[in-house]
Short mmCIF file of C-alpha atoms in Angstrom, two decimals:
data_model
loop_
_atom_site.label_atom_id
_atom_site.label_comp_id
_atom_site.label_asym_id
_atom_site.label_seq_id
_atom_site.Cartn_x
_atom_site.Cartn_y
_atom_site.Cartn_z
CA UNK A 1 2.08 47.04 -54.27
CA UNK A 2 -1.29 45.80 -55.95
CA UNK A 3 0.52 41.91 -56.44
CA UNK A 4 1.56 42.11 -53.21
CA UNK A 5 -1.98 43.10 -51.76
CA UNK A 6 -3.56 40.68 -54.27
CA UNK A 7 -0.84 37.87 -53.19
CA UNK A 8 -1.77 38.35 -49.40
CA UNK A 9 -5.60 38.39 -50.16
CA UNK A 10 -5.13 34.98 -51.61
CA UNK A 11 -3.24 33.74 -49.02
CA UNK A 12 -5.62 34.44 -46.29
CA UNK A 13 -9.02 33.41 -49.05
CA UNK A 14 -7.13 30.03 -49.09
CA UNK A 15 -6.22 29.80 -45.80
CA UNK A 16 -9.89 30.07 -44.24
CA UNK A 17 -11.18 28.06 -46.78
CA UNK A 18 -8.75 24.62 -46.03
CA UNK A 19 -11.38 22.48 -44.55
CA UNK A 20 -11.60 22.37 -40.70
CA UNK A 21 -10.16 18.53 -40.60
CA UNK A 22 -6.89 20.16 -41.56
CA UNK A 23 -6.73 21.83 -38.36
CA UNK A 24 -9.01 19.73 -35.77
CA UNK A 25 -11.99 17.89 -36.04
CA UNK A 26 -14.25 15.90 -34.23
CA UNK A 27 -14.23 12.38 -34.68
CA UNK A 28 -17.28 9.87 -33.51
CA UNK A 29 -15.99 5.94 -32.27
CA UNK A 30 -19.68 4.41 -33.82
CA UNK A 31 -18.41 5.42 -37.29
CA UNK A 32 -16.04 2.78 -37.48
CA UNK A 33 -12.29 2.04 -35.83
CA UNK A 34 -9.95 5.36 -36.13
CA UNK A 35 -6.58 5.10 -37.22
CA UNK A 36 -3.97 8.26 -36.42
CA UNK A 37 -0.50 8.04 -38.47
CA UNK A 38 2.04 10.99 -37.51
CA UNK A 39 5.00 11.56 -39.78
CA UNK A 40 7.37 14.33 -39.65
CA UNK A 41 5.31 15.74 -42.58
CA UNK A 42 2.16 16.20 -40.47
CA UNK A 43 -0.74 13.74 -38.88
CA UNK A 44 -3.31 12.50 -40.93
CA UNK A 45 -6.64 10.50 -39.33
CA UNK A 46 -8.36 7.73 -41.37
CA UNK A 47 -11.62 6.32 -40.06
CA UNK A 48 -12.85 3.14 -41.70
CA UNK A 49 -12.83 2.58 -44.97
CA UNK A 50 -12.85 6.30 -45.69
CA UNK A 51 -9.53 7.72 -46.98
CA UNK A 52 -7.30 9.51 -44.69
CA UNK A 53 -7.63 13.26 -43.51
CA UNK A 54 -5.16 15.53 -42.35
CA UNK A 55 -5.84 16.60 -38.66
CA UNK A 56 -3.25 17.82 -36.45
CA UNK A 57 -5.44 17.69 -33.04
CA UNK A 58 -8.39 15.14 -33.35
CA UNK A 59 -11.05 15.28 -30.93
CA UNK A 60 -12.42 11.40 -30.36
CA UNK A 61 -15.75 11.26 -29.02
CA UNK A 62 -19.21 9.09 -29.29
CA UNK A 63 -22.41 9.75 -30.63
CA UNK A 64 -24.37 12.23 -27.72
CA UNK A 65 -27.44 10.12 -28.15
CA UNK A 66 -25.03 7.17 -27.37
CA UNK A 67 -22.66 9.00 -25.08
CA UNK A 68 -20.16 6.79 -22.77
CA UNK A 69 -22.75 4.93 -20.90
CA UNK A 70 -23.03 2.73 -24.31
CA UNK A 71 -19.85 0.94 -24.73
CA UNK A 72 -18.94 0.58 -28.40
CA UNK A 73 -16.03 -2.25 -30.05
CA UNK A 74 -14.35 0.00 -32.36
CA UNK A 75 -10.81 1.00 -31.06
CA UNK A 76 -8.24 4.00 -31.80
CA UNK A 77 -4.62 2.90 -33.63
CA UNK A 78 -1.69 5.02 -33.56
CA UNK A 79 0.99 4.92 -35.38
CA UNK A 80 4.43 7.06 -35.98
CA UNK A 81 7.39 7.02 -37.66
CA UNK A 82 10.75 8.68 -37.13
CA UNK A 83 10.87 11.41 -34.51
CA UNK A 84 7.13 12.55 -34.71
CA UNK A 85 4.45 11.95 -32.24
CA UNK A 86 0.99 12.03 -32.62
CA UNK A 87 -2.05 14.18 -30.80
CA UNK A 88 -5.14 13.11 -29.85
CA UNK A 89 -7.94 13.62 -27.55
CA UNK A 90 -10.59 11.18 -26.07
CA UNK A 91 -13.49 12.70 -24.59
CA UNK A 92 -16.04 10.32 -22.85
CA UNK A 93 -15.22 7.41 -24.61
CA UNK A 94 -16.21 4.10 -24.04
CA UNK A 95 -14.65 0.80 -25.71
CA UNK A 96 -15.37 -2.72 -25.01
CA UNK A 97 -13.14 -4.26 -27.41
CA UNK A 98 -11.69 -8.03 -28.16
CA UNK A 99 -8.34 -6.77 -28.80
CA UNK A 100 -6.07 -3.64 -27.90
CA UNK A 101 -9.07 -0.93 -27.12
CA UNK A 102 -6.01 1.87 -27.95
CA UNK A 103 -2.68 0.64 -29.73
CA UNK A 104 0.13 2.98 -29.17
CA UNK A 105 2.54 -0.25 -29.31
CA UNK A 106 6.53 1.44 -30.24
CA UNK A 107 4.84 4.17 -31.67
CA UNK A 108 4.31 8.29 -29.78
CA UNK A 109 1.70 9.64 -28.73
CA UNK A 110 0.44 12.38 -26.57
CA UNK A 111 -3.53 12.00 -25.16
CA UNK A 112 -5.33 14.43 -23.44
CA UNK A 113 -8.18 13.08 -21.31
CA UNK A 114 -11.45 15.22 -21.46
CA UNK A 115 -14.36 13.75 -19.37
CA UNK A 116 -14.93 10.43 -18.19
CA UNK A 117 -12.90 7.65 -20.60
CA UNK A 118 -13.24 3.63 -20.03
CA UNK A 119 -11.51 1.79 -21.98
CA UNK A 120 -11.38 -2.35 -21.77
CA UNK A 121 -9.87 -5.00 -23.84
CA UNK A 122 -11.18 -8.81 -23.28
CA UNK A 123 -7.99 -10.60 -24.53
CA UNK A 124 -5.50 -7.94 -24.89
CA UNK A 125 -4.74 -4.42 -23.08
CA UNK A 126 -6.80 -1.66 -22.68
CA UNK A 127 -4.04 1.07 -23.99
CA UNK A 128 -1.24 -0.84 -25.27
CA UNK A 129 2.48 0.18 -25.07
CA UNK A 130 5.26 -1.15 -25.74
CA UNK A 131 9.14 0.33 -26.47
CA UNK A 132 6.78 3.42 -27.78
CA UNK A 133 6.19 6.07 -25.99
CA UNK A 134 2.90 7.54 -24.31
CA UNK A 135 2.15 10.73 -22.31
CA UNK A 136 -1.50 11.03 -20.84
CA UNK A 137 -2.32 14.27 -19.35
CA UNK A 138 -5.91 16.83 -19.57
CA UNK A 139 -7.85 17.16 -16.71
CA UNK A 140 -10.10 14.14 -17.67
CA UNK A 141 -10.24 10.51 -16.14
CA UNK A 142 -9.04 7.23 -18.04
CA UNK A 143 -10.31 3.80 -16.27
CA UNK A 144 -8.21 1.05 -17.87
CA UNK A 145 -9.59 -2.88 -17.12
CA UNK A 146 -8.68 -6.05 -19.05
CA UNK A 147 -9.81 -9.51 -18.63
CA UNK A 148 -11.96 -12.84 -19.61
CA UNK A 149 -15.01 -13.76 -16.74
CA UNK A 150 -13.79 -16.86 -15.00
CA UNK A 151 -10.24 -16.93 -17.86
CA UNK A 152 -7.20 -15.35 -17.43
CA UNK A 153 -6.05 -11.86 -19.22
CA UNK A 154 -2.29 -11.91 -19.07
CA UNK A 155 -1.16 -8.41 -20.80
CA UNK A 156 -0.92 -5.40 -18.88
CA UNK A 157 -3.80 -3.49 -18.26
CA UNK A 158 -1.73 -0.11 -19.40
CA UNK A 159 1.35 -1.10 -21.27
CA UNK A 160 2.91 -4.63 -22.68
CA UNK A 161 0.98 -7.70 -23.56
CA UNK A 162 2.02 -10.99 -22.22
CA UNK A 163 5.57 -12.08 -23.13
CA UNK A 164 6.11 -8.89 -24.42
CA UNK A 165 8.83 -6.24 -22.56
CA UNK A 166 8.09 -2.88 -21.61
CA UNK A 167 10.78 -0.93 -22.99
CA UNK A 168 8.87 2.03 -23.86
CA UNK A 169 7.96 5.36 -21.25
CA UNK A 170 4.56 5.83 -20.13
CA UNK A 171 4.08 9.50 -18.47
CA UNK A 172 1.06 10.28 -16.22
CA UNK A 173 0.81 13.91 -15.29
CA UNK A 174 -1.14 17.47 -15.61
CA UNK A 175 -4.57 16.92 -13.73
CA UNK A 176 -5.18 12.97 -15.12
CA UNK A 177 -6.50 10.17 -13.01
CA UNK A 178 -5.98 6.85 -14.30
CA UNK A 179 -7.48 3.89 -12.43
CA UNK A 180 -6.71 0.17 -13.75
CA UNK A 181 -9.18 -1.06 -10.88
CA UNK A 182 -13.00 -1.69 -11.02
CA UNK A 183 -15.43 -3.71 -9.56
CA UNK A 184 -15.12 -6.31 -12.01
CA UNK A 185 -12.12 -7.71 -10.19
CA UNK A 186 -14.09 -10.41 -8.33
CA UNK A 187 -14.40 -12.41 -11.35
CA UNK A 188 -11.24 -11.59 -13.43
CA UNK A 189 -8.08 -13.32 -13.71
CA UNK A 190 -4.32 -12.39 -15.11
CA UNK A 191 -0.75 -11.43 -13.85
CA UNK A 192 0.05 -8.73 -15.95
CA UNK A 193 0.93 -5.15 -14.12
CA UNK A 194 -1.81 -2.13 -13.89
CA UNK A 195 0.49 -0.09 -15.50
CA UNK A 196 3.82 -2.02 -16.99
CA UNK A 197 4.48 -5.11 -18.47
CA UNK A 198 2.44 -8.01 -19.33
CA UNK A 199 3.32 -11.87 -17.49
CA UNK A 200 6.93 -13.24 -18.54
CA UNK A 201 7.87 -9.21 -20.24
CA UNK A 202 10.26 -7.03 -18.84
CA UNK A 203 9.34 -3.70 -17.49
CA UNK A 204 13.00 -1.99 -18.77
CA UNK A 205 11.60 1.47 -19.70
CA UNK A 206 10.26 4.04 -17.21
CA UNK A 207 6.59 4.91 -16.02
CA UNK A 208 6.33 8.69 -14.68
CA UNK A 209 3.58 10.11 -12.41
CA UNK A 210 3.80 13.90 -11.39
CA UNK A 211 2.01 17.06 -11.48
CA UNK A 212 -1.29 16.27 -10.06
CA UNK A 213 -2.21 13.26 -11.35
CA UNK A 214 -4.08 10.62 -9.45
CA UNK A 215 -3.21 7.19 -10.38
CA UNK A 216 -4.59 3.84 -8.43
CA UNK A 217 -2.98 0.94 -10.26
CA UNK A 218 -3.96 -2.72 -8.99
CA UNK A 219 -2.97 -6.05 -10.93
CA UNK A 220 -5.11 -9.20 -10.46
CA UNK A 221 -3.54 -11.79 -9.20
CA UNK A 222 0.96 -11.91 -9.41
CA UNK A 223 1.93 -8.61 -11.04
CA UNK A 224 3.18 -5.32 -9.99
CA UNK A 225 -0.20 -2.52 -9.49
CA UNK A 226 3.16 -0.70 -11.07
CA UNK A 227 6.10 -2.47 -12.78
CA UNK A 228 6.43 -6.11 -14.02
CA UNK A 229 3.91 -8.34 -14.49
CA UNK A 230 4.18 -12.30 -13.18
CA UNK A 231 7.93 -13.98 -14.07
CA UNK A 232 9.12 -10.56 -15.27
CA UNK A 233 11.97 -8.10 -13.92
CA UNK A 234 11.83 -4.52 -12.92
CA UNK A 235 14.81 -3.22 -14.70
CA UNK A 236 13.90 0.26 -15.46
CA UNK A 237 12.91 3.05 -13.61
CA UNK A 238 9.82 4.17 -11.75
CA UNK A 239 9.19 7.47 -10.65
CA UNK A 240 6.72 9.41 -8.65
CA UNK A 241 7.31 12.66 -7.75
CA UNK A 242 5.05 16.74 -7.76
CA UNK A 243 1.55 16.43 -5.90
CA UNK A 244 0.52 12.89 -7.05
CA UNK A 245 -1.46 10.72 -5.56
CA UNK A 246 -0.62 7.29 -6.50
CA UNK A 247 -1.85 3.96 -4.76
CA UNK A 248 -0.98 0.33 -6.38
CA UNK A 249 -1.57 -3.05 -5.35
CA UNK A 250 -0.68 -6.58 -6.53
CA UNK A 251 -4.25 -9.24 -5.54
CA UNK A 252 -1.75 -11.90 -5.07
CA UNK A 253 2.60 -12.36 -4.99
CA UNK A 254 3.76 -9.46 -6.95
CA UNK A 255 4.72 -5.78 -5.11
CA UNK A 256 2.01 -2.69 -4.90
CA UNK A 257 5.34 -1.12 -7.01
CA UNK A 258 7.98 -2.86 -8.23
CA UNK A 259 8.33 -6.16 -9.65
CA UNK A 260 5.99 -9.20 -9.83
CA UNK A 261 6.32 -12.46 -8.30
CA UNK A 262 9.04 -14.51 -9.76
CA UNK A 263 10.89 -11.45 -11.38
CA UNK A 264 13.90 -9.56 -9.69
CA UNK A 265 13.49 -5.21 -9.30
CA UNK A 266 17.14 -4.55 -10.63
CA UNK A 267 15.92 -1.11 -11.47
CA UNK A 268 15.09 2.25 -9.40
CA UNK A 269 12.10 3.45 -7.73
CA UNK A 270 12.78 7.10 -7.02
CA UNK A 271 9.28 9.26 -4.50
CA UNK A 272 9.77 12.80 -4.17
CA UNK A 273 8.40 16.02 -3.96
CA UNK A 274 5.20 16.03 -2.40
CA UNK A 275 3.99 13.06 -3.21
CA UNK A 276 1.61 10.70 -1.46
CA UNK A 277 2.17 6.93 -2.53
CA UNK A 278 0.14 3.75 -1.03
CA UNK A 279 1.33 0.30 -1.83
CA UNK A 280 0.87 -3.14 -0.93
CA UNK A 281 0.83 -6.75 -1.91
CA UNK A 282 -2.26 -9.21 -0.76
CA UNK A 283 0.30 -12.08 -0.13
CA UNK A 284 3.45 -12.73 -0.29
CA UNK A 285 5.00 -9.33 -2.02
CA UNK A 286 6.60 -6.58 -1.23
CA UNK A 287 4.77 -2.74 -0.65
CA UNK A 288 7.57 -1.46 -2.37
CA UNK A 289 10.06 -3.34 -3.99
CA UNK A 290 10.21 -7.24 -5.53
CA UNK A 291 7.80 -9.89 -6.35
CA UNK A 292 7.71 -13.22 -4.13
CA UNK A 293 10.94 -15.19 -5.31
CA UNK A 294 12.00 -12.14 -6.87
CA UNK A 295 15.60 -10.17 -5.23
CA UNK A 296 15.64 -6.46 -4.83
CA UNK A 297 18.84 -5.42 -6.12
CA UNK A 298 18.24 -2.03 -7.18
CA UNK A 299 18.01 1.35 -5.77
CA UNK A 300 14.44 2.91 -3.48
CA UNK A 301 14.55 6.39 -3.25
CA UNK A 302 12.31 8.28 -0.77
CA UNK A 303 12.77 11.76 -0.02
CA UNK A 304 11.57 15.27 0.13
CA UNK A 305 8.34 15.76 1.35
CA UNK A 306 6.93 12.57 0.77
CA UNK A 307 4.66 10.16 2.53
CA UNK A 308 4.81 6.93 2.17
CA UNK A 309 2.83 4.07 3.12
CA UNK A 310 3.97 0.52 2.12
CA UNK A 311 2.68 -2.78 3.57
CA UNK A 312 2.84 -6.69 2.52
CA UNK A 313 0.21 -8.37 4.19
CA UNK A 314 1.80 -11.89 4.85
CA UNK A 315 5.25 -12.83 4.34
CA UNK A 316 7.18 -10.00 2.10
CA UNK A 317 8.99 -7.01 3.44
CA UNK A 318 6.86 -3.52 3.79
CA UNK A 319 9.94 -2.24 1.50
CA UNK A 320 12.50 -4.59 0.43
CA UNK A 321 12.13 -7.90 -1.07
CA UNK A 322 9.30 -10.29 -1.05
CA UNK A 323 9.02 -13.86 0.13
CA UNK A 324 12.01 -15.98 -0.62
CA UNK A 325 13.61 -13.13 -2.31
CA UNK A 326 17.15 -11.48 -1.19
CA UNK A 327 17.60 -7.78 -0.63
CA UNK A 328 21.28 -6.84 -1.88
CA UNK A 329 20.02 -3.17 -3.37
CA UNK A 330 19.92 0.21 -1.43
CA UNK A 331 16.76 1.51 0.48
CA UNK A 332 17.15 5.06 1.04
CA UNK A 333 14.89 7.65 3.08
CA UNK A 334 15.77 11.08 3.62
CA UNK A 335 14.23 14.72 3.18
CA UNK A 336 11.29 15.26 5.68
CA UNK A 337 9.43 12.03 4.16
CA UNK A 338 7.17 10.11 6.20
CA UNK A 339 7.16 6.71 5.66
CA UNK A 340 5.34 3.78 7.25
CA UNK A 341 6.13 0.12 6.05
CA UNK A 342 5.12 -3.08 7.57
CA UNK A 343 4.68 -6.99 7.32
CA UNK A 344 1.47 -8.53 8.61
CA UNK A 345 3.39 -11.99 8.52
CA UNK A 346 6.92 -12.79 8.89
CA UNK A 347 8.52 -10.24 6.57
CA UNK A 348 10.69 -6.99 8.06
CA UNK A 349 8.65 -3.52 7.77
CA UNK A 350 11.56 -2.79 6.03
CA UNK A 351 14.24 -4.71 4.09
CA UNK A 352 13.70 -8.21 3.23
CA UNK A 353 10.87 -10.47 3.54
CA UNK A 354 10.46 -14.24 5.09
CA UNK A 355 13.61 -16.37 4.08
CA UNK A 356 14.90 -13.75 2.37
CA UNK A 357 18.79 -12.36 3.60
CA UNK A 358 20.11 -8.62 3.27
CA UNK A 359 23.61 -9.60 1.88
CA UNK A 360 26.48 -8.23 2.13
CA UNK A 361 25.77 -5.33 -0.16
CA UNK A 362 22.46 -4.83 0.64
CA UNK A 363 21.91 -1.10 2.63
CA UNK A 364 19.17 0.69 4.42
CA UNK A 365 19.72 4.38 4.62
CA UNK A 366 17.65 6.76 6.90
CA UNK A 367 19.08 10.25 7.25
CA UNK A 368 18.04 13.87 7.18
CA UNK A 369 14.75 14.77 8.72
CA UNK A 370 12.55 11.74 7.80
CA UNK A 371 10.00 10.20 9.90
CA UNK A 372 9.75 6.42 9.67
CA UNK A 373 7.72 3.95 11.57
CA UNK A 374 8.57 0.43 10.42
CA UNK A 375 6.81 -2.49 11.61
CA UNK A 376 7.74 -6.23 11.42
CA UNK A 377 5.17 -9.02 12.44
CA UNK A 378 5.52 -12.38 14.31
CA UNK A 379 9.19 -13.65 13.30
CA UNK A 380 10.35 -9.83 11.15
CA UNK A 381 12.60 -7.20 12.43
CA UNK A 382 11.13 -3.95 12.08
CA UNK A 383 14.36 -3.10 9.83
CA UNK A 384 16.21 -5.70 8.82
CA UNK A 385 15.54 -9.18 7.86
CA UNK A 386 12.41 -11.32 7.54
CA UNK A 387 11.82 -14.85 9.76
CA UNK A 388 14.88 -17.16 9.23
CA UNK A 389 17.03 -14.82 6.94
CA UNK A 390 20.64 -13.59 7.29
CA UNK A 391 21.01 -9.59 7.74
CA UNK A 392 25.03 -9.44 6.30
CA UNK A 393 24.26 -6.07 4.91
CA UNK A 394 24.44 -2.52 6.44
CA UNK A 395 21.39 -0.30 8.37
CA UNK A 396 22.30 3.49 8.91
CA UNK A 397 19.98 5.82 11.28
CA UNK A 398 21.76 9.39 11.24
CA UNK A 399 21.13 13.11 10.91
CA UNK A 400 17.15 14.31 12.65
CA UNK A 401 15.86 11.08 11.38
CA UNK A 402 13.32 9.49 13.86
CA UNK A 403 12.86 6.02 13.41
CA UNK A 404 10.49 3.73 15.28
CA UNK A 405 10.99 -0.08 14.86
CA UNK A 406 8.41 -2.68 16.27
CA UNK A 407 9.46 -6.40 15.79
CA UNK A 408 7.32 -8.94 16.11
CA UNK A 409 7.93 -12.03 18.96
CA UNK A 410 11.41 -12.18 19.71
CA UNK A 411 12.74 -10.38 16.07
CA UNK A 412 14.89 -7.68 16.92
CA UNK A 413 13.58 -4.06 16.65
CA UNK A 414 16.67 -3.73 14.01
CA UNK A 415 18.29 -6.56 12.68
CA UNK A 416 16.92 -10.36 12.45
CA UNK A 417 14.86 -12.91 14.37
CA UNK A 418 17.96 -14.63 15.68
CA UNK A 419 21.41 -12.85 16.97
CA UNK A 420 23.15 -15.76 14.88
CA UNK A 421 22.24 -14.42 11.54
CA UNK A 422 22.76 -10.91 12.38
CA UNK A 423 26.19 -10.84 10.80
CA UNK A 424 26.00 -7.48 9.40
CA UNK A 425 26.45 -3.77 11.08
CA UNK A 426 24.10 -1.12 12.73
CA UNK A 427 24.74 2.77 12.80
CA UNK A 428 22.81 4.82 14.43
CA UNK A 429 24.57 8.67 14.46
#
């Protein structure tokens, strides 16, 4: 009985006494660039050229007399191997760096946002994913910006650099809001996504938002606010679903969600719950949906008790395909969602966009009890197809779904600009 007494006394003398990095400490940026390596054995943090320290929930903050309103250059690495994925929490942070200003690259990583977080990167992105995977959450904020005064930043501002795909899963949720908008936009330039891939990379994984996070994603100039940057598809999936409040934009060709210009959205884009989503493209994209000369082939799911607001405000379709870009996928809006998606140009509210056809296969669902008011301007159908565009495909209105559809000129409410290139069929149940 006495070994066993002296055995447990031991145990709990050498258990207080393990130094508090073992368990969580407090790490300070100004000290020099932070490096966190997870392995299935445990997570160790090293911080310059000191050596590295076990810590199994670092806290990463700045100096108080510095605090966040002094950006600093050093930047926060992580790195995994196997199946293990690393911990770590920014609080106020603030990093102006050159490169990535956090690397998660194909590594894991959970971060927990504490306070106010900015994070920029002048030639790179600000958090930096790639087929890894990355799950912010905490009730904190993260504001993500990228980008070279009067040059052109190409990466993603959250997620692939430029010619780099996006295979990875990026997971917004708890109480996070993550913004990849500021007023430095004036004088920035690049067409990677907000959140997504960088120009010319493929966006193949999957971004989440749920819970109650509050997202507002916004890309430059031709990428996706959410999805593929300039010149790259939307393969993967994108979805949106709990209490979030999410609102993306594209500044020039690419969709609010979706794909940018030049790149086709093969994937899915699935709103639920009670979500609210606004999305729109300055020019030529779609709200929701593909790039300019990019085709919407995959799948739009709206439902539950969503609302939705979507709007292109030139020549792309509300939902649907951009400019120049065919819609063969599936549009569908159901639950008691509330929807409204318009063209301010010659695109459809909803389905395809100027000189863009709904083929054969392409198919607009509304059912249930949703609530849709889709708009088309000058030459778009309010459902249907853009100016001079061929509607082949199918458009079904059934169930307690109330639709309104406003055409532009002489577009048809639902169908096309010209009863000659309406070749496809209408049911309304």
């Amino acid at each position: 009985m006495k070994r066993r007494l002296f055995a447990l006394a031991l145990a709990l003398l050498l258990a207080v006494s393990l130094p508090v990095s073992a368990l969580a400490a407090t790490w300070y940026l100004e000290d020099g660039d932070i490096i966190i390596r997870a392995t299935e054995d445990g997570q160790t943090v090293k911080q310059g050229d000191n050596d590295a320290v076990e810590d199994a929930a670092p806290v990463i903050k700045q100096n108080e007399q510095n605090n966040s309103s002094t950006a600093t250059d050093k930047t926060i690495k992580i790195e995994t191997t196997g199946d293990a994925t690393a911990d770590v929490t920014i609080e106020d942070v603030n990093i102006s760096s050159k490169g990535d200003a956090i690397d998660v690259g194909s590594s894991s990583a959970n971060i927990t946002l504490k306070g106010d977080n900015k994070i920029f990167s002048e030639n790179s992105s600000a958090l930096h994913v790639s087929s890894g995977d990355v799950t912010i959450v905490g009730n904190g904020s993260l504001e993500a910006e990228i980008g070279v005064e009067d040059s052109a930043n190409e990466n993603a501002k959250i997620g692939s650099h430029e010619n780099e795909n996006m295979s990875g899963s990026i997971h917004i949720t708890g109480d996070a809001t993550v913004t990849t908008k500021d007023d430095r936009n004036d004088f920035y330039y690049g067409d990677g996504a907000g959140i997504g891939s960088g120009e010319n990379g493929e966006m193949s994984g999957s971004i989440t938002i749920d819970e109650n996070a509050n997202v507002d994603a916004f890309s430059h100039e031709d990428g996706a606010g959410i999805g593929s940057g300039y010149g790259g598809g939307m393969s993967g999936n994108i979805s949106i679903s709990g209490s979030a409040q999410v609102t993306a934009g594209s500044g020039w060709d690419g969709a609010g969600i979706g794909s940018g210009d030049s790149g086709d959205m093969s994937g899915t884009i699935t709103i639920g719950d009670s979500a609210h989503v606004t999305a729109w493209s300055d020019i030529d994209g779609a709200g929701i949906g593909s790039g300019e000369d990019g085709d919407m082939s995959g799948n739009i799911t709206i439902g539950d008790n969503a609302r939705v607001t979507a709007w292109s405000d030139d020549e792309g379709a509300g939902i649907g395909s951009g400019y120049y870009g065919d819609m063969s996928g599936t549009i569908t809006i159901g639950g008691n969602a509330q929807v409204t998606a318009g063209s301010d140009d010659d695109g459809a509210g909803i389905g395809a966009g100027e000189f863009g056809s709904i083929t054969s296969t392409g198919r607009i669902i509304i059912r249930d009890s949703a609530k849709v008011m889709a708009i088309g301007e000058d030459e778009g159908a309010g459902i249907g197809a853009g100016e001079d565009a061929l509607m082949a495909g199918l458009i079904i209105i059934q169930d307690n779904a109330q639709v309104t559809a406003i055409a532009g000129d002489s577009a048809a409410a639902i169908g096309s600009d010209d009863p000659t290139e309406m070749t496809g069929t209408i049911f309304i149940l």
